[in-house]
Structure formats: C-alpha cells, structure tokens
Amino acid sequence: MINIFFRSLTLMCFMSPVAFVHGADNALSTATDGESTKQLNASEVNAIAETIIQHQPQRLTNIDEQAAILSPLIAHTANYTVFYGDIELGVARYRLPATNSGFYRYEFNSDVSLLMLSDQRSLKSEFTLENGKLVPFRYVHERSGTGSDYAEQTAFAKAQQFIHTIYKKEALKLPYEDNIFDPLAVQLQFRMDLAANIRPLDYKMVKEKEVDDYQFRVLGKETLVLKSGTYDTVKVEVVREAKKAKKRQTYFWMATNLAYLPVRLSHFSKGSKQLDIQLADYHFEKPLPPMTPIMIDGPLSTDTTAIDDLVTDAENNTDISDSELDEIKRLATD
C-alpha cells in the first residue's frame, strides 16, 4: 500500500491510490498501478464547452479574477495527516516558498509507517509561469524506507523539445509537450484551473518514465468538518470507466476560500478499506483574494446508487483484517 498511499499524497487528486500495506515496489493491486483515467467522449466534451460559453467570458478582463486564478502561487505551507481506516499512518507536508524571481519551487515531504513498514519521500518541482500557465523545469523525487530506495529525476527541456527522465537509474527521452507536468506542478495548475473555471480538467503528467492522462469532474459544493476546522469546499471525483468506477472511487475536497487548497482525499475500493488524507493545518504568507463562483459539472452518470453503496460499505469497514496483517508481515520480511 505504500506505493498507492504515496500516489494519493503527491497528487492529492491526480492518482489512483493503492493500499499502503502492499509494500514498497511490491504492489498487490497491480490493476491500479500506472492507471490512466477515462477520457471524455466527444458529446461530453461538447456539453462542457457549451456550459463554459454560457457561464464564462472568452477572455478574462477583471483584475480580481486574475488575482484569484494566480492565488495558488501565493507562498504557503500545508500539513496533512494520513489514515488507513481509523489507523493513523503518518504525516505529509507541502511547501511553496516565496520567490522574487520568475522561478517557483514546490516541495513535498512525507513520513508514514505501519507495523514494520516505513516510507519516507522528498520531492521538489521547479517551474516558471508563462502566459498564465505553469511551465515545469525540473523535478526530483527521492524515496527511502522498507524495500528498495530509489530516485526519479525529470528535466523539461523546452528549447530542445525533449523531456529527459531517469527512474531507478533507467533513463528515457520523451517528446516535449506544452501542456505536460510533473506530479507536483500539476497540483498547482489544477487549482488555478478550478479558479478559472477551465474545462475539461484534463492533465498529462510524466511519472515513472511514462506519460499518464487524468480527468476530473466537479460534483458539487460541500461543507466539510475536520479536526482542523470547518471548510467550504467543492467535491471533485477522478473520472473512471464505468466498470472501474464500480470497484474504485477517489474523491477530494478543495477549499474555495483557501485558493482551492485540498483539505481531504478519500479513496474507496470494493471489499477494502478507506484511505483518508486530511488537512491538519495551513499557512498563507499573504491575504488571499476572493474566489470567483465555480462552475459545477455534476456527476458523469445519474446512476450512482451502486457506487454510493460501495463507498458506504468501505466507510463502515475500517479494521485491518487478519489476512491483511499476515500480508503486511510477509512483505516486511521479503
């Protein structure tokens, strides 16, 4: 489950989580590894486009709107607590330092453990802002703990039109694309796009020598009560094909008055437990501008009863079973 937990943390919304107890580099739920999410069909894309035309001008002319869109780039820190069911696994931290230059640096660190398993991560993304879009420059990911230690490094060579990436000492050269991100910068771009009401929410990301594609929908507004406070949020889902959606669901909640900072992520699997990541505390170095009203997409399908039942079953079954404990012990001794 280490790999799946980490994917949930580093993307907070862009990955399909797997179970933490599955161990580093030894995922049992191989069907979810490297999963890309569903692509919307032509009719769905056209419907979204028509909604945008009705609710949003083609060009932004309001200074307040532009300030809202760029608000995720205001220097801030956010700390999270990670749970597997009711069991607390550890902590994670995001940090975006202030900058006086045209270069930004976004950092992530995590430290989680369960029984004999441990996992520590350190990530850094460097990027620039060009014409209202983030342009990644360099990404570094270092992992240590139970299992094999490894590193991942990616350089986005825009001038040469190539992406150079090294994962576990294996190098690969990929063609450069304008709208392609690393796992950290993509989070900030996603928040900016929510503020700008851009649709569809579709992102390409370089990860582990591959380019994955993910899509998301804004389901609606919710008031979320956590230990750290009460937040007005929008609920977002990872878009999956119908068959996969009946087995796995991933939702996350973004605080509308905190520059769409994610405050919670929950992942559900049929017959398995809930992975839950919750905001513990946060700090912005400058006051935040008011956000513009967000466009709600609603659910992709009106037939959500079966999926809701699966989520409820997972929420009500949070204990680790004896078989899961046995599997944890086996992985820890491998």
Coordinates of C-alpha atoms in Angstrom, one line a residue, residues 144-302:
S144 CA 13.7 5.6 1.3
G145 CA 12.3 3.1 3.8
T146 CA 11.2 -0.5 3.6
G147 CA 12.2 -2.1 0.4
S148 CA 14.5 -0.6 -2.2
D149 CA 15.5 3.1 -2.1
Y150 CA 15.3 4.9 -5.4
A151 CA 15.2 8.3 -7.1
E152 CA 13.5 9.9 -10.0
Q153 CA 14.7 13.0 -11.9
T154 CA 13.0 14.7 -14.8
A155 CA 14.2 17.7 -16.8
F156 CA 11.8 19.5 -19.2
A157 CA 14.0 20.9 -22.0
K158 CA 11.5 23.1 -23.8
A159 CA 14.1 24.7 -26.1
Q160 CA 15.2 21.3 -27.3
Q161 CA 11.6 19.9 -27.3
F162 CA 12.5 16.9 -25.2
I163 CA 11.8 15.6 -21.7
H164 CA 14.7 13.8 -20.1
T165 CA 13.7 11.5 -17.2
I166 CA 15.6 9.0 -15.1
Y167 CA 13.7 6.5 -12.8
K168 CA 15.5 3.9 -10.8
K169 CA 18.7 4.6 -12.8
E170 CA 17.0 3.9 -16.1
A171 CA 16.9 6.9 -18.5
L172 CA 14.4 7.8 -21.1
K173 CA 13.9 10.6 -23.6
L174 CA 10.3 11.7 -24.3
P175 CA 9.0 14.3 -26.8
Y176 CA 8.1 17.7 -25.2
E177 CA 4.5 18.8 -25.0
D178 CA 3.3 22.3 -23.9
N179 CA 0.7 21.0 -21.5
I180 CA 2.6 18.3 -19.7
F181 CA 3.5 18.5 -16.0
D182 CA 5.3 16.7 -13.2
P183 CA 3.4 15.2 -10.2
L184 CA 3.8 18.4 -8.1
A185 CA 3.4 21.3 -10.5
V186 CA 0.2 19.7 -11.8
Q187 CA -1.5 20.2 -8.5
L188 CA -1.0 23.9 -8.6
Q189 CA -2.1 24.1 -12.2
F190 CA -5.2 22.1 -11.3
R191 CA -6.0 24.6 -8.5
M192 CA -5.5 27.5 -10.9
D193 CA -7.8 25.9 -13.5
L194 CA -10.5 25.5 -10.9
A195 CA -10.3 29.2 -10.1
A196 CA -10.5 30.0 -13.8
N197 CA -13.4 27.6 -14.4
I198 CA -11.4 25.9 -17.2
R199 CA -12.9 22.7 -18.6
P200 CA -12.3 19.9 -19.2
L201 CA -10.0 19.2 -16.3
D202 CA -7.6 17.0 -18.2
Y203 CA -3.9 16.7 -17.4
K204 CA -0.9 14.9 -18.7
M205 CA 1.9 14.0 -16.3
V206 CA 5.4 12.4 -16.5
K207 CA 5.7 9.8 -13.9
E208 CA 8.0 6.7 -13.7
K209 CA 9.1 7.0 -17.3
E210 CA 5.5 7.2 -18.6
V211 CA 3.1 9.9 -19.6
D212 CA -0.3 9.4 -17.9
D213 CA -3.5 11.2 -18.6
Y214 CA -6.1 12.1 -15.9
Q215 CA -9.5 13.7 -15.9
F216 CA -11.7 15.1 -13.2
R217 CA -15.2 16.5 -12.6
V218 CA -16.5 19.0 -10.0
L219 CA -19.5 17.2 -8.4
G220 CA -20.8 20.0 -6.2
K221 CA -20.3 22.1 -3.1
E222 CA -20.0 20.7 0.4
T223 CA -19.2 22.0 3.9
L224 CA -16.6 19.7 5.4
V225 CA -15.9 19.4 9.1
L226 CA -12.5 18.2 10.1
K227 CA -10.4 18.3 13.3
S228 CA -8.5 21.3 11.9
G229 CA -11.7 23.3 11.2
T230 CA -14.8 23.7 9.0
Y231 CA -14.3 24.4 5.3
D232 CA -16.5 25.4 2.4
T233 CA -15.3 23.1 -0.4
V234 CA -16.1 21.7 -3.8
K235 CA -16.1 17.9 -4.2
V236 CA -14.2 16.5 -7.1
E237 CA -14.0 13.0 -8.4
V238 CA -11.5 11.1 -10.5
V239 CA -13.2 10.1 -13.8
R240 CA -13.0 6.4 -14.5
E241 CA -14.7 4.0 -16.9
A242 CA -18.0 2.6 -15.6
K243 CA -16.6 -0.9 -14.7
K244 CA -13.6 0.5 -12.9
A245 CA -15.8 3.1 -11.1
K246 CA -17.9 0.4 -9.5
K247 CA -14.7 -1.0 -7.9
R248 CA -12.7 2.1 -7.1
Q249 CA -13.7 5.6 -6.2
T250 CA -11.5 8.6 -5.4
Y251 CA -12.8 11.9 -4.2
F252 CA -11.2 15.0 -2.9
W253 CA -12.4 18.3 -1.5
M254 CA -10.9 21.7 -2.3
A255 CA -11.4 24.7 0.0
T256 CA -12.9 27.5 -2.1
N257 CA -11.7 30.3 0.2
L258 CA -8.2 28.9 0.5
A259 CA -7.2 29.1 -3.2
Y260 CA -8.6 25.7 -3.7
L261 CA -6.2 24.0 -1.3
P262 CA -7.1 20.3 -0.9
V263 CA -8.4 19.6 2.5
R264 CA -9.3 16.0 2.2
L265 CA -8.8 13.0 -0.1
S266 CA -10.7 9.7 0.3
H267 CA -10.2 6.5 -1.7
F268 CA -12.5 3.5 -1.7
S269 CA -12.1 0.0 -3.1
K270 CA -14.7 -2.7 -3.2
G271 CA -14.0 -5.1 -0.3
S272 CA -11.1 -3.0 1.0
K273 CA -10.6 -0.1 3.4
Q274 CA -10.7 3.6 3.1
L275 CA -7.5 5.6 2.6
D276 CA -8.1 9.1 4.1
I277 CA -5.8 12.1 3.9
Q278 CA -6.9 15.2 5.9
L279 CA -5.6 18.7 6.3
A280 CA -4.1 19.3 9.8
D281 CA -3.0 22.9 9.4
Y282 CA -2.0 25.5 6.9
H283 CA -0.5 29.0 6.5
F284 CA -0.6 31.5 3.7
E285 CA 2.0 34.3 3.8
K286 CA -0.3 36.9 2.2
P287 CA -4.1 37.5 2.3
L288 CA -6.0 35.6 -0.3
P289 CA -8.3 37.3 -2.8
P290 CA -11.9 36.2 -3.1
M291 CA -12.6 33.4 -5.5
T292 CA -14.9 33.7 -8.5
P293 CA -18.0 31.4 -8.4
I294 CA -17.1 27.9 -9.6
M295 CA -18.9 26.0 -12.3
I296 CA -20.3 22.7 -11.2
D297 CA -20.1 19.8 -13.6
G298 CA -22.3 17.3 -11.6
P299 CA -21.9 13.5 -11.7
L300 CA -20.9 11.9 -15.0
S301 CA -23.8 9.3 -14.6
T302 CA -27.1 9.7 -12.9

